Coordinates of C-alpha atoms in Angstrom, one line a residue:
X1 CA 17.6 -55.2 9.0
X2 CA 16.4 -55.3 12.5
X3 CA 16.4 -52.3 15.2
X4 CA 18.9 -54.1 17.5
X5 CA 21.4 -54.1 14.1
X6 CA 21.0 -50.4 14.4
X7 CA 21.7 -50.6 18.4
X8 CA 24.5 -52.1 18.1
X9 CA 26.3 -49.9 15.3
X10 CA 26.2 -52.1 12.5
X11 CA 25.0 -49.1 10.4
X12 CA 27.0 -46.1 9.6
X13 CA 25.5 -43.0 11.7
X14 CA 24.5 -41.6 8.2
X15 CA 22.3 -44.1 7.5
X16 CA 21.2 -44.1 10.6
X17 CA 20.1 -40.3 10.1
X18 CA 18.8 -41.3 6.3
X19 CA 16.2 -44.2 8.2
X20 CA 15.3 -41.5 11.0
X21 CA 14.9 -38.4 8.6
X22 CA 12.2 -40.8 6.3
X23 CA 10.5 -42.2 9.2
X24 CA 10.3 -38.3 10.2
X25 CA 8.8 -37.0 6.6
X26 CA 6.1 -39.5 5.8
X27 CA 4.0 -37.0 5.7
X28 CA 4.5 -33.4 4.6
X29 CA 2.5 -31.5 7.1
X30 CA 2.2 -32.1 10.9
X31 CA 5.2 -32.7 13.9
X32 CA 7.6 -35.9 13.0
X33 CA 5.4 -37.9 15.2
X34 CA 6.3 -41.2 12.9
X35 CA 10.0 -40.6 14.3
X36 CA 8.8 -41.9 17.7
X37 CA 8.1 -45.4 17.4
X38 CA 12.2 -45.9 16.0
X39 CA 13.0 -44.0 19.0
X40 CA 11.3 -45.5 21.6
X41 CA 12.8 -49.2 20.3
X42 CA 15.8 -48.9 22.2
X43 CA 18.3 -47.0 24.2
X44 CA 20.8 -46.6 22.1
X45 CA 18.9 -45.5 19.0
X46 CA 17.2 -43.1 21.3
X47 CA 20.6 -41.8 22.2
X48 CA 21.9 -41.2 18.4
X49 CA 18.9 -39.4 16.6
X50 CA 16.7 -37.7 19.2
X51 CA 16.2 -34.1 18.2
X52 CA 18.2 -33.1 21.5
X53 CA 21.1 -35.1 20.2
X54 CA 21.2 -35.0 16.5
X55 CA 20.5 -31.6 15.6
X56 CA 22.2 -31.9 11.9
X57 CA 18.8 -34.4 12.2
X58 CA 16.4 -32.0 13.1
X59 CA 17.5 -29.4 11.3
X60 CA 16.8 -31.4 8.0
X61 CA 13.8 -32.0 8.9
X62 CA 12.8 -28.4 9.3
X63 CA 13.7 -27.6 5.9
X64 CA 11.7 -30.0 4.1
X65 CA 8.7 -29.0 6.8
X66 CA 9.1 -25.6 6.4
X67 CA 9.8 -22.8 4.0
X68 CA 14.0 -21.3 4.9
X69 CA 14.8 -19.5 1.8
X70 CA 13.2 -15.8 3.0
X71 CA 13.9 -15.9 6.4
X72 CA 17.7 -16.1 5.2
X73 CA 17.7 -13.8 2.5
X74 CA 16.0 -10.9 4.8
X75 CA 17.5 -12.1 8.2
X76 CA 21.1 -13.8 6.9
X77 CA 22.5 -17.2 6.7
X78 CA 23.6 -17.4 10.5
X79 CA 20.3 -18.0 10.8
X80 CA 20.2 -21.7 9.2
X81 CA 22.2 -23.5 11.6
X82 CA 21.5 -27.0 12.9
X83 CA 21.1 -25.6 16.4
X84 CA 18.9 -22.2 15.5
X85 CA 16.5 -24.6 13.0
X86 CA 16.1 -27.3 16.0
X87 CA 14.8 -24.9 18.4
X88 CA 12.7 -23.4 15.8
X89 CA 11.5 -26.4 14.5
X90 CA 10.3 -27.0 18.4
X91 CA 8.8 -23.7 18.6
X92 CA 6.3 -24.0 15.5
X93 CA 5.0 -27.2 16.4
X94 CA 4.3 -26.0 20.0
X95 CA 2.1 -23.1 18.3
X96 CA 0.8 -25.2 15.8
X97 CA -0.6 -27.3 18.4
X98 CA -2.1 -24.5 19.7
X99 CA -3.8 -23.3 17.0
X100 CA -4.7 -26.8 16.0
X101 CA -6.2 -27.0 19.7
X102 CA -8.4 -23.6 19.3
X103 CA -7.0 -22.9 22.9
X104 CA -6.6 -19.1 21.9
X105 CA -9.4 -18.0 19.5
X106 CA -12.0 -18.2 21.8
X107 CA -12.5 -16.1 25.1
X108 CA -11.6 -18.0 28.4
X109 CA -10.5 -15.0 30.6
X110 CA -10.9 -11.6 30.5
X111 CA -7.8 -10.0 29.9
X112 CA -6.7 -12.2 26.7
X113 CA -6.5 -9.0 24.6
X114 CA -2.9 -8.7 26.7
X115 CA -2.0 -12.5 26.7
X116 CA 1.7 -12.7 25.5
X117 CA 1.0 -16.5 23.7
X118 CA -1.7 -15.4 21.6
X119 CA 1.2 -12.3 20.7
X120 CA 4.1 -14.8 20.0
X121 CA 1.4 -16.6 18.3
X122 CA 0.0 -14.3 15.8
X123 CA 3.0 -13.0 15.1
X124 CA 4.8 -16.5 14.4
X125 CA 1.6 -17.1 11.6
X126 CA 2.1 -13.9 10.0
X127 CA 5.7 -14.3 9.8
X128 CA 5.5 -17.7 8.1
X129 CA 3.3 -16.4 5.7
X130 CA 5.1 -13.1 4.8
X131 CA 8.1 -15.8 4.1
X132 CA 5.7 -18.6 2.2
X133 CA 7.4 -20.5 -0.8
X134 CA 4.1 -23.3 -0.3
X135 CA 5.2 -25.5 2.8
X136 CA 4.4 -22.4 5.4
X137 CA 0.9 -21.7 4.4
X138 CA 0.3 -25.8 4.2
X139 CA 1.5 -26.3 7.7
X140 CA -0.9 -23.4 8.8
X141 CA -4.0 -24.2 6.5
X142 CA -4.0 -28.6 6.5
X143 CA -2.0 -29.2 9.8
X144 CA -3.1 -26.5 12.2
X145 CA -6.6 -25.2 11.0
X146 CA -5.6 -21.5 10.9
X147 CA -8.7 -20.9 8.7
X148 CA -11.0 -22.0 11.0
X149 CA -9.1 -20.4 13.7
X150 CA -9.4 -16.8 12.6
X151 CA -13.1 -17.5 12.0
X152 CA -13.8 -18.4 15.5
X153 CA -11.3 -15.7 16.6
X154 CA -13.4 -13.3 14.3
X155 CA -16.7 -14.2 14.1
X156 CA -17.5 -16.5 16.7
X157 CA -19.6 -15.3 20.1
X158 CA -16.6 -15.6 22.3
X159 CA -14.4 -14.8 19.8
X160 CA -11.0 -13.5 21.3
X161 CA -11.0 -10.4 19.0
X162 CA -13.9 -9.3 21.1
X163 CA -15.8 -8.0 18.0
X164 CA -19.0 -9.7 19.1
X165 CA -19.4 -8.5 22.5
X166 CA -18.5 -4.9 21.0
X167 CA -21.4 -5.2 18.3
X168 CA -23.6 -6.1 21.6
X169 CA -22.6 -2.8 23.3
X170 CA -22.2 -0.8 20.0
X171 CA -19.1 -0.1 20.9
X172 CA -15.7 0.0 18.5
X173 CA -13.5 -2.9 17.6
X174 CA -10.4 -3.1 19.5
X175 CA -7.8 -1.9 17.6
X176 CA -4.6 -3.4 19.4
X177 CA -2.3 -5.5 18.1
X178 CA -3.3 -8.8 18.9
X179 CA -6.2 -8.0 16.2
X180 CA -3.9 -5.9 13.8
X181 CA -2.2 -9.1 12.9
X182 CA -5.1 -11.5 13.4
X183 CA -6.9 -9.7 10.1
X184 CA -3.6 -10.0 8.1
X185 CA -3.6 -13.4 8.7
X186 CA -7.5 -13.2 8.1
X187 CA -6.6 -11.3 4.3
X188 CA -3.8 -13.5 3.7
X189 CA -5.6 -16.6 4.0
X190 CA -8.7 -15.3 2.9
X191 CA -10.6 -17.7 -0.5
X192 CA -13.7 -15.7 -1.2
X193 CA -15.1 -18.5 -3.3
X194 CA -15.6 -20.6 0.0
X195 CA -18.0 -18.2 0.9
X196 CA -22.0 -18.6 -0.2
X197 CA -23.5 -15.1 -1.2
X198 CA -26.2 -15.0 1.2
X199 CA -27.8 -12.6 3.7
X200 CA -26.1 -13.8 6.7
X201 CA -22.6 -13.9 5.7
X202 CA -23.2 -10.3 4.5
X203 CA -24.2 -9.5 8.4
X204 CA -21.5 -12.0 9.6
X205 CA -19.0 -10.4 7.8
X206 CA -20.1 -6.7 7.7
X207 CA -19.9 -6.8 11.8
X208 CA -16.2 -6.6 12.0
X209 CA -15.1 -5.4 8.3
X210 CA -17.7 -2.4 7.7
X211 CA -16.8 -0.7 10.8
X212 CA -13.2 -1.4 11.0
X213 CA -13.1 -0.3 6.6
X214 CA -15.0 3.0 6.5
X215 CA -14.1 4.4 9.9
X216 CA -11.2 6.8 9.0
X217 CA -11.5 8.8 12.3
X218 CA -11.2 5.1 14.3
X219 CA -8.8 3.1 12.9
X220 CA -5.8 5.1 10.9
X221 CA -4.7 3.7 7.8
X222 CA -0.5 4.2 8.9
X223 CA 1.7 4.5 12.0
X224 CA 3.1 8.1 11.6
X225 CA 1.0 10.7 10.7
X226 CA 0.4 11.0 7.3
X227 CA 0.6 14.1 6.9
X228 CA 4.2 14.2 7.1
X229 CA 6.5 13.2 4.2
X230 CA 9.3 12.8 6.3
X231 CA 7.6 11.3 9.6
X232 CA 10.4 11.7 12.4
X233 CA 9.4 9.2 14.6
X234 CA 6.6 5.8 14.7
X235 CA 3.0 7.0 16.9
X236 CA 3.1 3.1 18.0
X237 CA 6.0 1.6 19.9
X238 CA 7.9 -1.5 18.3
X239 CA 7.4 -5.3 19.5
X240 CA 10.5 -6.8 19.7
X241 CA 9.9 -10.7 18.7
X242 CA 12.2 -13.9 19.1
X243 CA 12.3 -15.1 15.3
X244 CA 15.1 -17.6 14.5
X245 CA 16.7 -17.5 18.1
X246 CA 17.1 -13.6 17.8
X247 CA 15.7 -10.8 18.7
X248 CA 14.0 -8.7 16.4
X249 CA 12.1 -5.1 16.5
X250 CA 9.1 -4.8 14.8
X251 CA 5.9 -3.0 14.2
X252 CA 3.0 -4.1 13.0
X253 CA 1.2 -3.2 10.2
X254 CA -2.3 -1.1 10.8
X255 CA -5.3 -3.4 10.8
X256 CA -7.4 -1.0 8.5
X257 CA -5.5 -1.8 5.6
X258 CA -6.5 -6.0 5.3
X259 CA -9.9 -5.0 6.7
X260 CA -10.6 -2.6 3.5
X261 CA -9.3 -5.3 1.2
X262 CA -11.7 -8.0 2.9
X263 CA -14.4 -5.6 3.0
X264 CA -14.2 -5.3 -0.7
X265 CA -13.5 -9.2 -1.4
X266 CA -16.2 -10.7 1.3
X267 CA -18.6 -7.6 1.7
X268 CA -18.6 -5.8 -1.6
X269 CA -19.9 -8.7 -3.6
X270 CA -23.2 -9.7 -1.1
X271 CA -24.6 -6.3 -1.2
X272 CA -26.4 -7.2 -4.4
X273 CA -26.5 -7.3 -8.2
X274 CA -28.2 -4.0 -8.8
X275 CA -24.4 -2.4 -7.7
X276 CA -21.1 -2.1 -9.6
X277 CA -19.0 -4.3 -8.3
X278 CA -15.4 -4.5 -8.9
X279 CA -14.3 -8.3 -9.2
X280 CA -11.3 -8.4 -9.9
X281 CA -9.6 -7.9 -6.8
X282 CA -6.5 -10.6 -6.1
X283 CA -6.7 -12.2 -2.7
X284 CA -3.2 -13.5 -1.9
X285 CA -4.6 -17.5 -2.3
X286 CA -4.9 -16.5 -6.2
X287 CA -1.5 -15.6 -6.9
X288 CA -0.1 -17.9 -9.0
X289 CA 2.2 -20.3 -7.7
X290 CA 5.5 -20.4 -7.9
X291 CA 9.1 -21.1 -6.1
X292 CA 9.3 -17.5 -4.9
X293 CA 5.9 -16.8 -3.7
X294 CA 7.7 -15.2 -0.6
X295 CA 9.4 -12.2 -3.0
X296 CA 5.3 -10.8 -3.1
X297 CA 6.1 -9.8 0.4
X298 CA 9.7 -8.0 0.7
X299 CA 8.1 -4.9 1.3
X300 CA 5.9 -5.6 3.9
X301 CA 8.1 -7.3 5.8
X302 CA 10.7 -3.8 5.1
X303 CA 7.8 -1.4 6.2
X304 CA 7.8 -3.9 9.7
X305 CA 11.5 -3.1 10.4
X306 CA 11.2 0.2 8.9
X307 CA 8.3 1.6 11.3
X308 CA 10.5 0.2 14.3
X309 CA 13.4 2.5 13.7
X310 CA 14.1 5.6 15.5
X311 CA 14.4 8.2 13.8
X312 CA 12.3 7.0 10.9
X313 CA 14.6 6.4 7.5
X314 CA 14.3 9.3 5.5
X315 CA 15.8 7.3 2.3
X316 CA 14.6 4.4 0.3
X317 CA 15.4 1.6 2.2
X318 CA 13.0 -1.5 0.8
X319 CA 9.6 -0.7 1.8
X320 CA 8.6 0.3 -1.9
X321 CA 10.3 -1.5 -5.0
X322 CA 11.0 0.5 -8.0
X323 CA 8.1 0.5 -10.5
X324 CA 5.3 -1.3 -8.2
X325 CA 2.4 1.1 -9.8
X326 CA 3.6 1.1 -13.1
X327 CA 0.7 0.2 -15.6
X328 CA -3.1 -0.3 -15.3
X329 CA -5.5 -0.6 -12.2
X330 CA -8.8 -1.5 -11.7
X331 CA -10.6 -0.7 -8.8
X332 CA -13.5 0.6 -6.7
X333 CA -14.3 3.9 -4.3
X334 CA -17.0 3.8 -1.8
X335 CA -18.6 6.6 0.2
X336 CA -21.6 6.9 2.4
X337 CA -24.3 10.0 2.3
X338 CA -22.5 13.0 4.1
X339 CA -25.1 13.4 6.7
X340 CA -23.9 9.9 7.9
X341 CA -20.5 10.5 8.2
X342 CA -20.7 13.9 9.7
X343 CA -22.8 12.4 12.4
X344 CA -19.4 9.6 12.2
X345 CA -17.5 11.9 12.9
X346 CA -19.7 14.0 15.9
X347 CA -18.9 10.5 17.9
X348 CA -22.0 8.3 17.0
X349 CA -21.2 4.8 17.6
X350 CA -20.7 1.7 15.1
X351 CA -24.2 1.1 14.3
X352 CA -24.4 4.4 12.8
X353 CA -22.4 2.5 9.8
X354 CA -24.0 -0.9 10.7
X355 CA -27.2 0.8 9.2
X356 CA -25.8 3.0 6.4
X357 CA -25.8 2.3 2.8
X358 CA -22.8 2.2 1.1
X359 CA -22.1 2.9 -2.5
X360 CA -19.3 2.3 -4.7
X361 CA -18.2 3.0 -8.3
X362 CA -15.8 1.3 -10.6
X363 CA -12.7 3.4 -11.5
X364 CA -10.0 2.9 -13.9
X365 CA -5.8 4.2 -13.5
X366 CA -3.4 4.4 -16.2
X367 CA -0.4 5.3 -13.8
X368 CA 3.0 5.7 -15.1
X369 CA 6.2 6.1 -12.8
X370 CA 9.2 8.0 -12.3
X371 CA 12.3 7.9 -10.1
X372 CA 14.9 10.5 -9.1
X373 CA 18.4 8.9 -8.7
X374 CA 22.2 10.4 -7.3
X375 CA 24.9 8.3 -7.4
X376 CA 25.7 5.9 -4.2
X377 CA 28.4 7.4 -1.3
X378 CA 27.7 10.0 1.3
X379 CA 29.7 12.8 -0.6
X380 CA 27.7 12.2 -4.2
X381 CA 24.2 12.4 -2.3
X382 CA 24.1 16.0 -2.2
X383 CA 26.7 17.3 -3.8
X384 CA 26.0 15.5 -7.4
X385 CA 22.9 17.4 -7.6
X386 CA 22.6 20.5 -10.2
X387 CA 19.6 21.7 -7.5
X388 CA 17.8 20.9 -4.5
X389 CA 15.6 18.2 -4.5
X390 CA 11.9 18.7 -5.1
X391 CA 10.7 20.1 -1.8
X392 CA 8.1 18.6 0.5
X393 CA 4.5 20.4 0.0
X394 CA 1.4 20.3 1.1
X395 CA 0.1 17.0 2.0
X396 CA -3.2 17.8 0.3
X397 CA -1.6 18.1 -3.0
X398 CA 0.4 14.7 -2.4
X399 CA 3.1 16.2 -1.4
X400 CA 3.8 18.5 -4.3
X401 CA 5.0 21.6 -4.3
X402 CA 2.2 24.5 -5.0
X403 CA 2.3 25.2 -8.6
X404 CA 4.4 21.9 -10.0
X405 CA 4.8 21.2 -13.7
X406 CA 5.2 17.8 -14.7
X407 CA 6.6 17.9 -18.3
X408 CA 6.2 13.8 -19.7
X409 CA 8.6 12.6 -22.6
X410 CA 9.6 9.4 -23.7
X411 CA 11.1 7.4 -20.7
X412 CA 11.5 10.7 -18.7
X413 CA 9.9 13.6 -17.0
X414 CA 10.8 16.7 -16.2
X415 CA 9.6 18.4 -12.9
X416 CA 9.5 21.9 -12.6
X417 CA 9.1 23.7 -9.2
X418 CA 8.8 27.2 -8.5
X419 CA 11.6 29.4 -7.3
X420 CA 13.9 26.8 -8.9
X421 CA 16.4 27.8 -11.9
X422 CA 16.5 23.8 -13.1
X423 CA 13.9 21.2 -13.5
X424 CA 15.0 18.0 -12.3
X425 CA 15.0 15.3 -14.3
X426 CA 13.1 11.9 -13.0
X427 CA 13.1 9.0 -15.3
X428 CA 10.6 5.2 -15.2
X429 CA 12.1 2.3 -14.3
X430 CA 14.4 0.4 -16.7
X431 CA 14.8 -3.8 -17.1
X432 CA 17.9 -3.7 -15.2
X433 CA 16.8 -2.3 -12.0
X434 CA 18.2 0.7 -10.0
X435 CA 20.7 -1.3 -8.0
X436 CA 22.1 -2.7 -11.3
X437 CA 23.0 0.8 -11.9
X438 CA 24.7 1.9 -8.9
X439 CA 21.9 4.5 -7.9
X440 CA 20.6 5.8 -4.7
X441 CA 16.8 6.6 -4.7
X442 CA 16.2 9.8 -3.8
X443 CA 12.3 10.3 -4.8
X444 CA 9.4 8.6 -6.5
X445 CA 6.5 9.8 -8.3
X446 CA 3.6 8.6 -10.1
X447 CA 2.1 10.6 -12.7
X448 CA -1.6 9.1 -14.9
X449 CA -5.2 9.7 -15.9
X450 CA -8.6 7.4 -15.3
X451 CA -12.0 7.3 -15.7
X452 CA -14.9 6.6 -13.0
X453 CA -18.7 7.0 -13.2
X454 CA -18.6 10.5 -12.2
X455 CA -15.9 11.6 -15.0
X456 CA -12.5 11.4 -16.9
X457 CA -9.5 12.8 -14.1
X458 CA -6.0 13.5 -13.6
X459 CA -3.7 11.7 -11.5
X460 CA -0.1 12.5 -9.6
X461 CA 1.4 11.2 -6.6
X462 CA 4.6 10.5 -4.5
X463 CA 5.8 7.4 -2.6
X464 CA 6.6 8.4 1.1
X465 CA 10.4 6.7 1.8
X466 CA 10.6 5.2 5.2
X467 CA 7.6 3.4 4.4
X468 CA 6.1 3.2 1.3
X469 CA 3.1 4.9 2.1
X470 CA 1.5 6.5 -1.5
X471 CA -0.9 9.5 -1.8
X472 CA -2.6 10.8 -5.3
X473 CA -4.0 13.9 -5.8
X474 CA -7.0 12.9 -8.1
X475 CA -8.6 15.7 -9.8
X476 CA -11.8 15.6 -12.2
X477 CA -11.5 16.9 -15.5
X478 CA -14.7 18.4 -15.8
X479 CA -18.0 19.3 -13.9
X480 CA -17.7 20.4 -10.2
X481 CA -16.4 17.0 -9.0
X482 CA -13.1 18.8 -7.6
X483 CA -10.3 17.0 -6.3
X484 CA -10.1 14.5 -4.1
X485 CA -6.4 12.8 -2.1
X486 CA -6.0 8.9 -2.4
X487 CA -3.9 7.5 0.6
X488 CA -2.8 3.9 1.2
X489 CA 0.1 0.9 0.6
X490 CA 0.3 -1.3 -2.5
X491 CA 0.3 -5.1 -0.5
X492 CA 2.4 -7.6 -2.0
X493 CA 4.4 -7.0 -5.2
X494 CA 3.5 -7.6 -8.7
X495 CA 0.2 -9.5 -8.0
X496 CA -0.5 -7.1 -5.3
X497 CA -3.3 -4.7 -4.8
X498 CA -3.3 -1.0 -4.0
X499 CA -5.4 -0.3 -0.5
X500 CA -6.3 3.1 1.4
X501 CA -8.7 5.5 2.0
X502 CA -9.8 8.7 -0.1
X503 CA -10.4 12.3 1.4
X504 CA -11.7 15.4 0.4
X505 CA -8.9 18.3 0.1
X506 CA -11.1 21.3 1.7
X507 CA -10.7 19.8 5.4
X508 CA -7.1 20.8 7.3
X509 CA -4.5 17.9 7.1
X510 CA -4.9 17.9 11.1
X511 CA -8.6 17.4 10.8
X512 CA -11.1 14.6 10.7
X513 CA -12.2 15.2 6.5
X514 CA -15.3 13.2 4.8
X515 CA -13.8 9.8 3.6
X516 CA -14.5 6.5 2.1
X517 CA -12.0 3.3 1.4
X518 CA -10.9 1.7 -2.5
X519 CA -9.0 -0.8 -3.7
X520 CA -7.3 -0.9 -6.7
X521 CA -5.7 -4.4 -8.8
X522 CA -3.5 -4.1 -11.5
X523 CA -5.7 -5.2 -14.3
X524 CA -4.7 -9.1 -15.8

């Protein structure tokens, strides 16, 4: 039927929408560009399904560009309206084209690290792929070139993350926002198999990764201190981003966390085949696939409304999920000679790491988990409870209480603290889930054993609320190996891996201690 049929209303406006909407999705990834042509063939067309008129139209056309289910499951359904998705739908293609233009990731003024496009930008990427059921990460990898965007950003001379004119004056990585989210989006989309294994990818990558990885007194591995279990207040002030038509306050994740887990991915593997190498870490491109890939990320997304709260949640409120750590890990340590890091810490600049050696050591966790519960309502909270809850100790212990005992039984465990006429009884997650129960979360430990080169140890630890931040005391069984205090945030969900730093226990909480970075995957 020909386009002046259409003009003159021959055709129901359904069908109408039906020809427009195909026109518009002949091809998966990219802006609706094929919609223009029926547009521009006459007036009254024009007048019926442009996106400013027919937003039912463009809202359809979203959905099957984009990934919705996430956004309304964490943000709400008012949220998938025909006038919210239009505008949206607008808004990524305007980035998109931005990134597919490489008009950011390159240097072309001097105070880019402030610009408030390359903000919106990032932040608009690492949103779409914290709520990524496939089409998300399509649009970013086929359409815009992300990839290749985040290498230039990265790597490149003028690269807007500045890193190369800071290895030039051996001076530190920025660590500011702009390149907090920028190495997310660099983990997240990271495929170490693209890589060769050569000598100058080791350099290329060890420039930003080494640095930004193993420099504990540089670039912090949380947002509140973590030496507090129950952090009053965020150390960085929240962003508040336009997502969906609304506004939203959030705070980004640190950018030392996706740098150790590249380090290990990209790094760790070119340093040789004399080392032990762990390879077994999962980047987020070899999860397996499947119509809920977004549910890997509920708690990252939680910790970035959690951190942007004031006062800081002192409950469980979806940064952690129930039985994340339950099972095995494999993993790897790494630490450099002491004399190194002391000199680290004295204030010698990046190259001091640049030309370190770096070792690192397979290790082994058989962790398994336990969770204190009350009963849901304000009144049951405190006054269900036959005693006090286990008290807040030193954060060199992992926040136990000095002279714990954990007593282990089938399903259970029994936790003993000093000065206290009744253990309190923690139990590991069941099939059914907490909230099938009716139960608040009131704490979570981890209790386990492993194995490394230097020994057979003990493991226990505790899940910090408002965020999900983890620390494990890890003490050797035998020798003079001591103990040592395991800090970091389990990334993604089931196919997720456990990053942080290590420190030793004889340094004061409020004081700079010898460190080095792992990773640990649950084991497949």
């Amino acid at each position: 039927m020909s386009t002046q049929a259409i003009a003159f209303g021959w055709l129901p406006q359904e069908v109408m929408e039906n020809i427009a909407f195909f026109a518009a999705t002949t091809t998966d990834i990219g802006p609706p560009s094929d919609l223009l042509p029926l547009l521009l063939s006459c007036r009254s067309i024009y007048h019926a399904l442009s996106l400013d008129a027919n937003l039912h139209l463009c809202a359809r056309i979203f959905e099957y560009k984009f990934d919705l289910s996430a956004a309304v499951r964490r943000l709400g359904q008012h949220i998938a309206t025909p006038d919210v998705l239009s505008k949206e739908l607008r808004k990524r293609f305007v980035y998109l084209k931005r990134i597919r233009a490489r008009t950011d990731s390159r240097i072309c003024a001097p105070d880019m690290s402030n610009s408030p496009m390359i903000s919106e930008l990032l932040w608009l990427a690492y949103l779409m792929m914290l709520e990524n059921d496939g089409k998300n990460v399509k649009q970013l990898r086929e359409y815009a070139g992300m990839e290749q965007w985040l290498m230039e950003y990265w790597f490149d001379d003028k690269g807007a993350s500045f890193a190369s004119k800071a290895l030039l004056e051996d001076v530190w990585l920025l660590d500011n926002e702009h390149n907090s989210l920028a190495m997310w989006l660099f983990w997240l989309f990271l495929r170490p198999d693209r890589f060769q294994r050569t000598e100058r990818n080791y350099r290329t990558f060890a420039t930003v990764l080494k640095p930004t990885a193993l420099a504990a007194n540089k670039y912090n591995i949380c947002h509140t201190p973590w030496e507090d279990f129950i952090p009053r207040s965020c150390l960085l002030e929240p962003t508040c981003i336009n997502h969906y038509s609304n506004p939203y306050q959030l705070t980004p994740p640190t950018m030392a966390i996706p740098a150790i887990l590249s380090y290990f991915s990209l790094v760790g593997p070119l340093v040789g085949p004399a080392r032990a190498v762990h390879k077994g870490l999962h980047t987020p491109n070899s999860f397996p696939s499947s119509l809920n890939q977004s549910l890997e990320w509920e708690a990252d997304w939680q910790r970035c409304i959690n951190l942007a709260k004031s006062p800081l949640a002192s409950q469980f409120s979806g940064a952690y999920k129930v039985g994340s750590l339950q099972g095995v890990w494999e993993g790897v340590f790494t630490y450099t000679e002491f004399t190194t890091y002391a000199a680290l810490l004295s204030g010698r600049p990046p190259s001091i790491l640049h030309n370190s050696m770096v070792a690192q050591h397979r290790q082994t966790w058989k962790l398994r988990e336990y969770y204190l519960t009350v009963s849901r309502g304000a009144d049951s909270i405190a006054g269900d409870l036959e005693s006090p809850p286990l008290s807040s100790g030193d954060p060199l212990k992992a926040f136990f209480p000095s002279g714990i005992r954990i007593h282990e039984h089938a399903g259970s465990a029994e936790v003993h603290e000093p000065g206290k006429m009744v253990p309190l009884s923690y139990r590991q997650p069941s099939a059914c889930g907490v909230e099938a129960e009716g139960l608040y979360i009131q704490d979570i430990i981890v209790v386990g054993e492993g194995h490394s080169a230097w020994g057979q140890f003990n493991l226990i630890g505790r899940v910090r609320p408002c965020d999900g931040f983890v620390s494990f005391l890890k003490e050797y069984v035998e020798g003079d190996r001591g103990q040592w205090l395991y800090r970091g945030y389990l990334v993604g969900s089931i196919n997720g891996s456990l990053s942080g730093r290590w420190r030793d226990t004889l340094s004061l909480p409020d004081a700079n201690g010898y460190e080095g970075c792992f990773v640990m995957s649950r084991r497949r």
